[in-house]
Each structure stands twice: as structure tokens, then as C-alpha cells.
Amino acid sequence: MGTTNGVHHTNGGAKQPLRIAIVGGGIGGLALALGLTNRQREGANITFQIFEAAPQFKEIGAGVGVGPNAFQAINLLGLSEPYSKLAFTHDEDESGIYFIWRWGEKDRVEQNGGDDVIGTTPCFSKGGHTTVHRAEFLDMMIERIPEGVANFDKRLVSYETTPEGSKDVPVRLHFADGTSYDADVLVAADGIKSVVRPTMLAGQVRAQDLKPRFTRTVCYRTLVPMEEMVAKIGEKARKGTMYLGKDHHILTFPIQSGKTMNVVAFISDRTPTSKPVEWPSESWIVEGSREEMMTGWENWSDDCQQILQAIKQPNKWALHELADFPTHAVVNVCLMGDSAAATLPHQGQGAAQAIESAYTLSSLLASPLLDSSNAHEALQVYNELRHARTTGVKTTSNELGCVLEFADGQINGDKDGLVKNLQSRYEWMWGWNGEAEVAKGLALLEKRLS
């Protein structure tokens, strides 16, 4: 891909398509690309390119949870049929239970008369609670990306914008290989370590607050054949479950049509400190040891010990998060997904928020009212619709991490308090209405442009 000159050529007075640059080829970037592809098929006058720093699309991690809101967004993007072939549906046994919360520590189980169940989260909507292998989910989307829009080994190093209303190209991207690309809109789907964010928010946010911060929580992950875990802990292995305890918790849920258990063991360091603790490695995934991983679990239940023993080769993942930012869009540039509001995994909403945003943003950018001179108005509407929601999800996920590990300062592991909190915190997230959000956004956009 060579350098472009940034000029919109005319052909008999025909309106030139709106050019959209998507930086980042993860779940969010690909979801946006699919949304834009759908709009192109419907006649939208848009064109787009994806720029991925890696030599190919790839995804790390294992399982990802998809609640009713994300399931709805997947459906609105036209992916429900292929997705359903990959996903495990949690309410298919008619139990009406989505998730089970259990005591992890032995003394808590004993205090509860030997029963480890704290409470359950009921299903919000039939078929709307699923889990899937992250790499398989990504592959499903990759298969549907049109030819000629994916550009690999394109590591963004900088970009520049022109003043609002200027006749020059709105955004020019510069890559490490010396090439550049001109666009009308730049969408940063480049993750928590976003290259776009520091430039976009320069002068609005302190430099140190633009960087990801280490939460002092690490986790260890693995995948285990489901039948192996059923043999060890019984049929409870087949249900999405969280085992709770002081400064530790374990998450398990089925993926790959129920054939595999996804396991994540969390450990938090809440020792008082006078200054922020920095993660010592450039990589957030480092090799761990079983001895280190098993520290602090000595008094946990036999089931939990069996689950932990399944983590044969522990890699340690350092969890990071972002500060709250005043905006997710500036002129013709916007942040989406983890680049805007990277969230901790406790509510299973990271991928969900990226997919929601992708659907809404693709719908706004397809408006026939837009061209290179006013595309920034669509990004301001996108920010109005999405900023508070994604920031709120990030905040409540952080809060939930403390609740799960009895460090919230109010509930502190009280059973009644846990049940009330855990059963009441999801409906506002799961109840998102994508079609209503887009309808509102298009009405706002028309009003701004009139």
C-alpha cells in the first residue's frame, strides 16, 4: 500500500464515498468492518480499510462470555447463525439459571452446612447467555471480511488531522513501514495500549492517566476437557460458576459446545501502598510457576483444589485498566472498545461493549447525510450514545472485582449482601436495545446536520 494524496476525485459530480480507517483487527475492529460491510450491501456510500500491526489477524485468551446484549449485537450484525454453531448456550437445560456463585474457602462452606452455593443469577432471556472460544469467534468474523480491506504489518506510529472545516484531508495515518493513508474518519480499535489515544486526548488528560494502569490483580488461565473435570468435581463443572474468597476467586464456564471448561484463577494484592505499583515486564503475559500460583489457596475447598490442579503450565496475566476519559471522540477520530474503556473481565463485558459500539458506529457512519466535511458530527453522536455506557461498565466491573474478593468495604463477603448485589447488577447491561440506540443516534445526527 503506497502513500495516497488525500484528494476526493469527482466523476460527473458523483459524491465520493466516505473513507473510514480502522486501526486494529481484534474483535471490535472486525465487528465494525462487518457492520460497515452490511451497510455497503444496503447501498451506503462508504469505503473502509483495516490496518493491523501483526502479520495476520490473531486473538489471545481462551473463553469469552456473551450476554444478552452482545448476543443481540451479534444478531444485528447478521452473525447469529454461524455464532450459534460455535457457542455454548447456558440456559439450554431449562433450569432458568445462568450462573452459580459458590463459596471457595472451606470454612465458608462449613458455616453454610456443607453447601457451597451462595446464590444464582437467573437467565435474563432465552438463548442470550452463551460462551465461546475467543479464537474461534475471531475466525468466524475473519471468514466474512471482504477481500482487499485487510492490511497487515501496518503498525501505526502517528496520525495528523486538519482543522474542522478545512478542505485538506481530514486524517492522515503514518505507518512504521513508511507508508501513509488518508481517510475521512479514523476509528481506533487498537486496544488498551492504543497508539491513537495519546494523540487524540493530548491536552485533555494528564499524560500519566492516558496509560494503562496495573490493577495488582493477576490471573492464571487454562482449558480442560469437560469430561475430565466432570469426573473430578461432578456435573457442577458444566455450569458457569464463580468460587469466591478473600483476595482470590476462580471462574469456570463451558466453551466449544460444552466440550471444554475454561478456567481462570484470580489473585489480588491489596497490601496498602503509598504509590501506584507498576507491572515489571513489558509483556503482560509471563511464565508463572505452580508454586507461585498455588500461594494463598491452602484453605480452599476440594473442588477448587481440583480445578487449580488442572492448570498444568501456568502463565500469569497482569490485569490492567484505564482511567475515565472525558470523551471518546475528537473531530474526525474516535476510540472504540478497549482503546476507549478497557474493562476488567469480572462482568464479561469487554467484547460485548466493543461489539455494541461497532454496530452503532457502523450504522451512524452509513448515513447518506455524511461526507468528508461533516463526518465528525457522526462521531460526536457516537460519543454521546456510548461514552457513559462504556465508562459505566468499566466502573462497575472494577467494583465487582472487590465484591467477589470480599474487599468492597460494605458487603465484605456477607451472604445476603452478595446475593442482592450479584442478582441486581446485570439487568441494566443486558437490557441494551441496539435498534433503539441507533434510531436515537440517527435522529440526533439529522438534527445536528440540519
CSV table of C-alpha atoms in Angstrom, one decimal:
chain,number,residue,atom,x,y,z
A,1,MET,CA,0.0,0.0,0.0
A,2,GLY,CA,1.6,3.3,-1.1
A,3,THR,CA,1.1,6.8,0.0
A,4,THR,CA,-2.2,8.4,-1.1
A,5,ASN,CA,-2.7,12.1,-2.0
A,6,GLY,CA,-5.8,12.6,0.1
A,7,VAL,CA,-7.9,14.1,-2.7
A,8,HIS,CA,-11.5,13.2,-3.3
A,9,HIS,CA,-11.9,12.9,-7.1
A,10,THR,CA,-15.2,13.6,-8.7
A,11,ASN,CA,-16.8,11.7,-11.5
A,12,GLY,CA,-19.6,13.5,-13.1
A,13,GLY,CA,-20.4,15.2,-9.9
A,14,ALA,CA,-20.9,11.9,-8.0
A,15,LYS,CA,-20.5,12.1,-4.3
A,16,GLN,CA,-17.3,10.3,-3.2
A,17,PRO,CA,-17.6,7.6,-0.6
A,18,LEU,CA,-16.7,8.3,3.0
A,19,ARG,CA,-13.3,6.8,3.7
A,20,ILE,CA,-13.0,5.0,7.1
A,21,ALA,CA,-9.7,3.8,8.5
A,22,ILE,CA,-10.0,1.1,11.2
A,23,VAL,CA,-6.8,0.6,13.2
A,24,GLY,CA,-6.8,-2.8,15.0
A,25,GLY,CA,-8.0,-6.1,13.8
A,26,GLY,CA,-9.3,-7.6,17.1
A,27,ILE,CA,-13.0,-8.5,17.8
A,28,GLY,CA,-14.0,-4.8,17.9
A,29,GLY,CA,-12.3,-3.8,14.7
A,30,LEU,CA,-13.6,-6.8,12.8
A,31,ALA,CA,-17.1,-6.3,14.2
A,32,LEU,CA,-17.0,-2.7,12.9
A,33,ALA,CA,-15.8,-3.9,9.5
A,34,LEU,CA,-18.7,-6.4,9.3
A,35,GLY,CA,-21.2,-3.7,10.2
A,36,LEU,CA,-19.8,-1.4,7.5
A,37,THR,CA,-19.9,-4.3,5.0
A,38,ASN,CA,-23.6,-4.9,5.8
A,39,ARG,CA,-24.3,-1.2,5.2
A,40,GLN,CA,-22.4,-1.2,1.9
A,41,ARG,CA,-24.6,-4.0,0.7
A,42,GLU,CA,-27.6,-1.9,1.6
A,43,GLY,CA,-26.2,0.9,-0.6
A,44,ALA,CA,-24.3,3.1,1.9
A,45,ASN,CA,-21.7,5.3,0.1
A,46,ILE,CA,-18.7,4.3,2.3
A,47,THR,CA,-15.4,2.5,1.9
A,48,PHE,CA,-13.1,1.2,4.6
A,49,GLN,CA,-9.7,-0.3,5.3
A,50,ILE,CA,-8.4,-2.3,8.3
A,51,PHE,CA,-4.8,-1.8,9.5
A,52,GLU,CA,-3.4,-4.5,11.7
A,53,ALA,CA,0.1,-4.3,13.2
A,54,ALA,CA,0.5,-8.1,13.3
A,55,PRO,CA,1.2,-10.2,10.2
A,56,GLN,CA,-2.2,-11.8,10.5
A,57,PHE,CA,-5.4,-11.5,12.5
A,58,LYS,CA,-5.0,-13.3,15.8
A,59,GLU,CA,-6.5,-13.4,19.3
A,60,ILE,CA,-5.1,-14.4,22.6
A,61,GLY,CA,-7.1,-15.8,25.5
A,62,ALA,CA,-9.5,-18.7,25.7
A,63,GLY,CA,-13.1,-18.3,26.6
A,64,VAL,CA,-15.3,-15.2,26.2
A,65,GLY,CA,-18.7,-14.6,27.7
A,66,VAL,CA,-21.6,-13.3,25.5
A,67,GLY,CA,-24.5,-12.0,27.5
A,68,PRO,CA,-27.9,-10.9,26.0
A,69,ASN,CA,-26.7,-7.5,24.9
A,70,ALA,CA,-23.7,-8.9,23.0
A,71,PHE,CA,-25.9,-11.7,21.6
A,72,GLN,CA,-28.3,-9.1,20.3
A,73,ALA,CA,-25.4,-7.1,18.7
A,74,ILE,CA,-24.1,-10.3,17.1
A,75,ASN,CA,-27.6,-10.9,15.7
A,76,LEU,CA,-27.9,-7.3,14.4
A,77,LEU,CA,-24.6,-7.8,12.6
A,78,GLY,CA,-26.0,-10.8,10.8
A,79,LEU,CA,-23.8,-13.3,12.7
A,80,SER,CA,-26.3,-15.2,14.9
A,81,GLU,CA,-26.4,-18.4,12.7
A,82,PRO,CA,-22.7,-19.0,12.4
A,83,TYR,CA,-22.1,-17.9,16.0
A,84,SER,CA,-24.7,-20.3,17.4
A,85,LYS,CA,-22.8,-23.2,15.8
A,86,LEU,CA,-19.8,-22.3,17.9
A,87,ALA,CA,-21.3,-21.2,21.2
A,88,PHE,CA,-22.4,-23.0,24.3
A,89,THR,CA,-25.8,-21.8,25.5
A,90,HIS,CA,-26.1,-21.8,29.3
A,91,ASP,CA,-29.8,-21.9,29.7
A,92,GLU,CA,-30.5,-24.8,27.3
A,93,ASP,CA,-31.2,-27.2,30.2
A,94,GLU,CA,-34.3,-25.3,31.1
A,95,SER,CA,-33.1,-24.7,34.7
A,96,GLY,CA,-33.6,-21.0,34.3
A,97,ILE,CA,-30.1,-20.4,35.9
A,98,TYR,CA,-27.4,-18.6,34.1
A,99,PHE,CA,-24.6,-18.5,36.7
A,100,ILE,CA,-23.9,-20.1,40.1
A,101,TRP,CA,-21.9,-18.3,42.8
A,102,ARG,CA,-20.2,-20.6,45.3
A,103,TRP,CA,-18.0,-20.3,48.4
A,104,GLY,CA,-14.4,-21.2,47.7
A,105,GLU,CA,-13.0,-21.3,51.2
A,106,LYS,CA,-13.5,-24.4,53.3
A,107,ASP,CA,-14.6,-22.5,56.4
A,108,ARG,CA,-17.3,-20.7,54.5
A,109,VAL,CA,-18.7,-24.0,53.2
A,110,GLU,CA,-18.7,-25.4,56.7
A,111,GLN,CA,-20.5,-22.4,58.0
A,112,ASN,CA,-23.1,-22.9,55.3
A,113,GLY,CA,-23.8,-26.5,56.5
A,114,GLY,CA,-21.6,-28.1,53.8
A,115,ASP,CA,-23.4,-26.4,51.0
A,116,ASP,CA,-21.1,-24.2,48.9
A,117,VAL,CA,-23.9,-22.4,46.9
A,118,ILE,CA,-24.1,-18.7,47.7
A,119,GLY,CA,-26.8,-17.9,45.1
A,120,THR,CA,-27.6,-18.0,41.4
A,121,THR,CA,-28.2,-15.5,38.6
A,122,PRO,CA,-31.4,-16.2,36.6
A,123,CYS,CA,-31.4,-16.2,32.9
A,124,PHE,CA,-32.5,-12.8,31.5
A,125,SER,CA,-33.6,-14.1,28.1
A,126,LYS,CA,-33.8,-17.4,26.4
A,127,GLY,CA,-30.7,-18.2,24.3
A,128,GLY,CA,-29.0,-15.0,25.4
A,129,HIS,CA,-26.3,-16.4,27.7
A,130,THR,CA,-23.5,-18.0,25.8
A,131,THR,CA,-19.8,-18.6,25.9
A,132,VAL,CA,-17.4,-19.2,23.0
A,133,HIS,CA,-13.7,-19.8,22.4
A,134,ARG,CA,-12.3,-16.4,21.6
A,135,ALA,CA,-10.1,-17.6,18.7
A,136,GLU,CA,-13.0,-19.5,17.1
A,137,PHE,CA,-15.2,-16.4,17.4
A,138,LEU,CA,-12.5,-14.3,15.7
A,139,ASP,CA,-12.1,-16.8,12.9
A,140,MET,CA,-15.8,-16.7,12.3
A,141,MET,CA,-15.6,-13.0,11.7
A,142,ILE,CA,-12.4,-13.2,9.6
A,143,GLU,CA,-14.2,-15.5,7.2
A,144,ARG,CA,-16.7,-12.8,6.4
A,145,ILE,CA,-14.3,-9.9,5.9
A,146,PRO,CA,-14.4,-8.8,2.3
A,147,GLU,CA,-11.3,-9.2,0.1
A,148,GLY,CA,-9.0,-6.2,-0.2
A,149,VAL,CA,-9.8,-4.4,3.0
A,150,ALA,CA,-7.3,-6.0,5.4
A,151,ASN,CA,-3.7,-4.6,5.6
A,152,PHE,CA,-1.2,-6.5,7.8
A,153,ASP,CA,2.2,-5.4,9.2
A,154,LYS,CA,0.8,-1.9,9.4
A,155,ARG,CA,1.9,-0.6,12.7
A,156,LEU,CA,0.6,2.9,13.2
A,157,VAL,CA,3.2,5.4,14.5
A,158,SER,CA,1.3,8.6,14.2
A,159,TYR,CA,-1.6,10.5,12.6
A,160,GLU,CA,-2.5,14.1,12.0
A,161,THR,CA,-5.8,15.9,11.5
A,162,THR,CA,-6.6,19.2,9.8
A,163,PRO,CA,-8.7,21.9,11.4
A,164,GLU,CA,-12.5,21.4,11.3
A,165,GLY,CA,-13.9,22.8,8.0
A,166,SER,CA,-10.6,22.6,6.2
A,167,LYS,CA,-10.6,21.5,2.6
A,168,ASP,CA,-7.5,19.3,3.2
A,169,VAL,CA,-7.7,15.6,4.0
A,170,PRO,CA,-9.3,15.2,7.5
A,171,VAL,CA,-7.0,12.5,8.8
A,172,ARG,CA,-3.6,11.2,7.6
A,173,LEU,CA,-2.2,8.0,9.1
A,174,HIS,CA,1.5,7.2,9.1
A,175,PHE,CA,2.9,3.6,9.5
A,176,ALA,CA,6.2,2.2,10.6
A,177,ASP,CA,6.9,0.9,7.1
A,178,GLY,CA,7.0,4.5,5.7
A,179,THR,CA,3.6,4.4,4.0
A,180,SER,CA,0.6,6.6,4.8
A,181,TYR,CA,-3.2,6.6,4.3
A,182,ASP,CA,-5.7,9.3,4.0
A,183,ALA,CA,-9.1,9.0,5.5
A,184,ASP,CA,-12.2,10.9,6.5
A,185,VAL,CA,-12.6,9.1,9.7
A,186,LEU,CA,-10.1,7.2,11.9
A,187,VAL,CA,-11.5,4.6,14.3
A,188,ALA,CA,-9.1,3.4,16.9
A,189,ALA,CA,-9.9,-0.2,17.8
A,190,ASP,CA,-6.3,-0.8,18.8
A,191,GLY,CA,-6.8,-2.0,22.3
A,192,ILE,CA,-5.8,-0.9,25.8
A,193,LYS,CA,-2.3,0.1,24.6
A,194,SER,CA,-3.8,2.3,21.9
A,195,VAL,CA,-1.4,4.3,19.7
A,196,VAL,CA,-4.2,6.7,18.8
A,197,ARG,CA,-5.4,7.6,22.3
A,198,PRO,CA,-2.4,9.7,23.5
A,199,THR,CA,-2.5,12.0,20.4
A,200,MET,CA,-6.3,12.3,20.4
A,201,LEU,CA,-6.6,13.2,24.1
A,202,ALA,CA,-3.4,15.2,24.4
A,203,GLY,CA,-4.1,18.3,26.4
A,204,GLN,CA,-7.3,17.0,27.8
A,205,VAL,CA,-5.9,14.3,30.0
A,206,ARG,CA,-2.7,14.1,32.0
A,207,ALA,CA,-0.1,12.0,30.2
A,208,GLN,CA,0.2,9.5,33.1
A,209,ASP,CA,-3.6,9.0,33.0
A,210,LEU,CA,-3.5,8.1,29.4
A,211,LYS,CA,-1.5,5.0,30.1
A,212,PRO,CA,-2.9,1.6,31.2
A,213,ARG,CA,-2.5,1.1,35.0
A,214,PHE,CA,-1.8,-2.2,36.7
A,215,THR,CA,-4.6,-3.3,39.0
A,216,ARG,CA,-2.4,-5.5,41.1
A,217,THR,CA,-4.6,-8.5,40.1
A,218,VAL,CA,-3.2,-11.4,38.1
A,219,CYS,CA,-4.9,-14.4,36.7
A,220,TYR,CA,-3.9,-17.9,35.5
A,221,ARG,CA,-5.9,-19.5,32.6
A,222,THR,CA,-6.3,-22.9,31.1
A,223,LEU,CA,-8.6,-25.1,29.0
A,224,VAL,CA,-9.5,-28.5,30.3
A,225,PRO,CA,-11.6,-31.3,28.7
A,226,MET,CA,-15.0,-31.1,30.2
A,227,GLU,CA,-15.3,-34.8,30.9
A,228,GLU,CA,-12.1,-34.7,32.8
A,229,MET,CA,-13.5,-32.1,35.1
A,230,VAL,CA,-16.9,-33.8,35.4
A,231,ALA,CA,-15.0,-36.9,36.7
A,232,LYS,CA,-13.3,-34.8,39.3
A,233,ILE,CA,-16.0,-32.4,40.6
A,234,GLY,CA,-19.2,-33.8,39.1
A,235,GLU,CA,-21.9,-32.2,37.0
A,236,LYS,CA,-21.4,-28.8,38.5
A,237,ALA,CA,-18.5,-28.5,36.1
A,238,ARG,CA,-20.9,-27.9,33.2
A,239,LYS,CA,-22.4,-24.7,34.7
A,240,GLY,CA,-20.9,-21.3,34.6
A,241,THR,CA,-19.5,-20.8,38.1
A,242,MET,CA,-17.6,-18.4,40.3
A,243,TYR,CA,-15.9,-19.6,43.5
A,244,LEU,CA,-15.4,-16.6,45.9
A,245,GLY,CA,-12.9,-15.9,48.7
A,246,LYS,CA,-10.7,-13.3,50.2
A,247,ASP,CA,-8.5,-11.7,47.6
A,248,HIS,CA,-8.9,-14.7,45.3
A,249,HIS,CA,-11.6,-16.1,43.1
A,250,ILE,CA,-12.0,-18.8,40.4
A,251,LEU,CA,-14.1,-18.5,37.3
A,252,THR,CA,-15.1,-21.6,35.2
A,253,PHE,CA,-17.5,-22.0,32.3
A,254,PRO,CA,-18.1,-24.3,29.3
A,255,ILE,CA,-17.0,-23.4,25.8
A,256,GLN,CA,-16.7,-25.3,22.5
A,257,SER,CA,-20.3,-26.6,22.6
A,258,GLY,CA,-19.7,-27.8,26.2
A,259,LYS,CA,-16.7,-30.0,25.4
A,260,THR,CA,-14.2,-27.8,27.2
A,261,MET,CA,-14.0,-26.0,30.5
A,262,ASN,CA,-12.5,-22.5,30.6
A,263,VAL,CA,-10.7,-21.9,33.9
A,264,VAL,CA,-9.5,-18.5,35.2
A,265,ALA,CA,-7.9,-18.2,38.7
A,266,PHE,CA,-7.6,-14.6,40.0
A,267,ILE,CA,-5.2,-13.4,42.8
A,268,SER,CA,-5.2,-9.8,44.0
A,269,ASP,CA,-2.6,-8.0,46.1
A,270,ARG,CA,-4.3,-5.4,48.3
A,271,THR,CA,-1.4,-4.6,50.6
A,272,PRO,CA,-1.5,-0.8,51.3
A,273,THR,CA,1.0,1.1,49.2
A,274,SER,CA,1.9,4.8,49.1
A,275,LYS,CA,2.2,4.9,45.3
A,276,PRO,CA,1.0,3.1,42.2
A,277,VAL,CA,2.6,-0.3,41.6
A,278,GLU,CA,4.0,-0.8,38.1
A,279,TRP,CA,3.9,-4.1,36.3
A,280,PRO,CA,7.7,-5.0,35.9
A,281,SER,CA,7.5,-6.5,32.4
A,282,GLU,CA,6.7,-5.0,29.0
A,283,SER,CA,4.7,-8.1,28.3
A,284,TRP,CA,1.5,-8.6,30.4
A,285,ILE,CA,1.6,-12.3,30.0
A,286,VAL,CA,4.6,-14.0,31.6
A,287,GLU,CA,5.5,-17.5,32.5
A,288,GLY,CA,4.5,-18.4,36.1
A,289,SER,CA,5.2,-21.3,38.4
A,290,ARG,CA,2.9,-23.7,40.1
A,291,GLU,CA,4.3,-22.8,43.5
A,292,GLU,CA,3.6,-19.1,43.0
A,293,MET,CA,0.2,-19.8,41.6
A,294,MET,CA,-0.9,-22.0,44.5
A,295,THR,CA,0.0,-19.5,47.1
A,296,GLY,CA,-3.0,-18.4,49.2
A,297,TRP,CA,-5.3,-21.2,48.2
A,298,GLU,CA,-4.4,-23.6,51.0
A,299,ASN,CA,-7.7,-23.4,52.8
A,300,TRP,CA,-9.9,-23.6,49.7
A,301,SER,CA,-12.4,-26.4,49.0
A,302,ASP,CA,-11.5,-29.8,47.5
A,303,ASP,CA,-13.4,-28.8,44.3
A,304,CYS,CA,-11.3,-25.7,44.0
A,305,GLN,CA,-8.1,-27.6,44.5
A,306,GLN,CA,-9.1,-30.0,41.7
A,307,ILE,CA,-9.7,-27.0,39.4
A,308,LEU,CA,-6.4,-25.4,40.3
A,309,GLN,CA,-4.5,-28.7,39.7
A,310,ALA,CA,-5.8,-28.6,36.2
A,311,ILE,CA,-3.7,-25.6,35.4
A,312,LYS,CA,-0.6,-27.5,34.4
A,313,GLN,CA,1.6,-24.8,32.8
A,314,PRO,CA,0.6,-21.6,34.4
A,315,ASN,CA,1.0,-18.3,32.5
A,316,LYS,CA,0.4,-15.2,34.6
A,317,TRP,CA,-1.7,-12.5,33.1
A,318,ALA,CA,-1.4,-9.0,34.6
A,319,LEU,CA,-4.8,-7.2,34.5
A,320,HIS,CA,-4.7,-3.5,33.6
A,321,GLU,CA,-7.4,-0.9,33.2
A,322,LEU,CA,-7.8,2.7,32.0
A,323,ALA,CA,-8.8,5.9,33.7
A,324,ASP,CA,-12.1,7.6,32.8
A,325,PHE,CA,-11.7,9.8,29.8
A,326,PRO,CA,-13.8,13.0,29.2
A,327,THR,CA,-14.6,12.0,25.6
A,328,HIS,CA,-14.1,9.1,23.2
A,329,ALA,CA,-14.2,11.3,20.0
A,330,VAL,CA,-12.3,14.4,18.9
A,331,VAL,CA,-13.1,15.8,15.5
A,332,ASN,CA,-12.7,13.0,12.9
A,333,VAL,CA,-11.1,10.5,15.3
A,334,CYS,CA,-12.7,8.2,17.8
A,335,LEU,CA,-11.9,5.4,20.3
A,336,MET,CA,-13.8,2.1,20.4
A,337,GLY,CA,-13.6,-0.9,22.6
A,338,ASP,CA,-10.6,-1.4,24.9
A,339,SER,CA,-8.9,1.8,23.5
A,340,ALA,CA,-11.8,3.8,25.0
A,341,ALA,CA,-12.8,2.0,28.2
A,342,ALA,CA,-10.8,-1.2,28.7
A,343,THR,CA,-12.7,-3.1,31.4
A,344,LEU,CA,-11.8,-5.8,33.9
A,345,PRO,CA,-13.2,-9.2,32.9
A,346,HIS,CA,-15.5,-9.7,36.0
A,347,GLN,CA,-18.7,-8.8,34.3
A,348,GLY,CA,-17.9,-10.5,31.0
A,349,GLN,CA,-18.5,-7.2,29.1
A,350,GLY,CA,-15.2,-6.4,27.3
A,351,ALA,CA,-16.0,-7.9,24.0
A,352,ALA,CA,-19.7,-7.1,24.4
A,353,GLN,CA,-19.1,-3.3,24.6
A,354,ALA,CA,-16.8,-3.4,21.6
A,355,ILE,CA,-19.5,-5.3,19.5
A,356,GLU,CA,-22.2,-3.0,20.7
A,357,SER,CA,-20.2,0.1,19.7
A,358,ALA,CA,-19.3,-1.5,16.4
A,359,TYR,CA,-22.9,-1.9,15.5
A,360,THR,CA,-23.9,1.6,16.5
A,361,LEU,CA,-20.9,3.3,14.9
A,362,SER,CA,-21.3,1.4,11.6
A,363,SER,CA,-24.9,2.5,11.4
A,364,LEU,CA,-24.1,6.1,12.0
A,365,LEU,CA,-21.2,6.2,9.5
A,366,ALA,CA,-23.5,4.8,6.9
A,367,SER,CA,-25.8,7.9,7.0
A,368,PRO,CA,-26.3,9.3,3.5
A,369,LEU,CA,-26.1,12.8,5.1
A,370,LEU,CA,-22.4,12.4,5.7
A,371,ASP,CA,-19.4,13.4,3.6
A,372,SER,CA,-15.8,14.3,4.4
A,373,SER,CA,-16.8,17.8,5.6
A,374,ASN,CA,-19.3,16.7,8.3
A,375,ALA,CA,-18.3,13.1,9.2
A,376,HIS,CA,-17.1,14.4,12.6
A,377,GLU,CA,-20.7,15.0,13.5
A,378,ALA,CA,-21.4,11.3,13.4
A,379,LEU,CA,-18.5,10.7,15.9
A,380,GLN,CA,-19.9,13.3,18.3
A,381,VAL,CA,-23.2,11.5,18.3
A,382,TYR,CA,-21.4,8.1,18.7
A,383,ASN,CA,-19.7,9.6,21.8
A,384,GLU,CA,-23.0,10.9,23.2
A,385,LEU,CA,-24.5,7.4,22.9
A,386,ARG,CA,-21.6,5.3,24.0
A,387,HIS,CA,-19.4,7.2,26.4
A,388,ALA,CA,-21.5,7.0,29.5
A,389,ARG,CA,-22.4,3.3,29.0
A,390,THR,CA,-18.9,2.0,28.3
A,391,THR,CA,-17.4,4.1,31.1
A,392,GLY,CA,-20.1,2.9,33.5
A,393,VAL,CA,-19.5,-0.8,32.6
A,394,LYS,CA,-15.8,-0.3,33.3
A,395,THR,CA,-16.6,1.3,36.7
A,396,THR,CA,-19.0,-1.4,37.8
A,397,SER,CA,-16.6,-4.2,36.7
A,398,ASN,CA,-13.9,-2.7,38.9
A,399,GLU,CA,-16.4,-2.6,41.8
A,400,LEU,CA,-17.4,-6.2,41.2
A,401,GLY,CA,-13.8,-7.4,41.4
A,402,CYS,CA,-13.8,-6.1,45.0
A,403,VAL,CA,-17.2,-7.6,45.8
A,404,LEU,CA,-16.1,-11.1,44.6
A,405,GLU,CA,-13.0,-10.9,46.8
A,406,PHE,CA,-14.6,-9.5,49.9
A,407,ALA,CA,-12.8,-6.2,49.7
A,408,ASP,CA,-15.6,-3.8,48.8
A,409,GLY,CA,-15.8,-2.3,52.3
A,410,GLN,CA,-19.6,-2.8,52.6
A,411,ILE,CA,-20.6,-6.4,51.8
A,412,ASN,CA,-17.3,-8.0,52.7
A,413,GLY,CA,-18.5,-11.5,51.9
A,414,ASP,CA,-21.8,-11.3,53.7
A,415,LYS,CA,-24.1,-13.9,52.0
A,416,ASP,CA,-27.3,-11.8,51.9
A,417,GLY,CA,-25.4,-8.8,50.6
A,418,LEU,CA,-23.6,-10.9,48.0
A,419,VAL,CA,-26.9,-12.4,46.7
A,420,LYS,CA,-28.6,-9.0,46.5
A,421,ASN,CA,-25.6,-7.4,44.7
A,422,LEU,CA,-24.9,-10.2,42.3
A,423,GLN,CA,-28.5,-10.7,41.2
A,424,SER,CA,-29.2,-7.0,40.7
A,425,ARG,CA,-26.1,-5.7,38.8
A,426,TYR,CA,-26.6,-7.2,35.3
A,427,GLU,CA,-30.0,-6.3,34.0
A,428,TRP,CA,-29.1,-2.7,33.0
A,429,MET,CA,-26.2,-4.1,30.9
A,430,TRP,CA,-28.1,-7.0,29.4
A,431,GLY,CA,-31.1,-4.9,28.6
A,432,TRP,CA,-29.3,-2.8,25.9
A,433,ASN,CA,-31.5,-2.2,22.8
A,434,GLY,CA,-29.3,-1.8,19.8
A,435,GLU,CA,-32.0,-0.8,17.3
A,436,ALA,CA,-33.3,1.9,19.7
A,437,GLU,CA,-29.8,3.2,20.3
A,438,VAL,CA,-29.2,3.5,16.5
A,439,ALA,CA,-32.6,5.1,15.9
A,440,LYS,CA,-31.9,7.7,18.6
A,441,GLY,CA,-28.4,8.3,17.1
A,442,LEU,CA,-29.7,8.8,13.6
A,443,ALA,CA,-32.3,11.3,14.8
A,444,LEU,CA,-29.6,13.2,16.7
A,445,LEU,CA,-27.3,13.2,13.7
A,446,GLU,CA,-30.1,14.6,11.4
A,447,LYS,CA,-30.8,17.3,14.0
A,448,ARG,CA,-27.1,18.3,14.2
A,449,LEU,CA,-26.7,18.4,10.4
A,450,SER,CA,-29.9,20.4,9.9
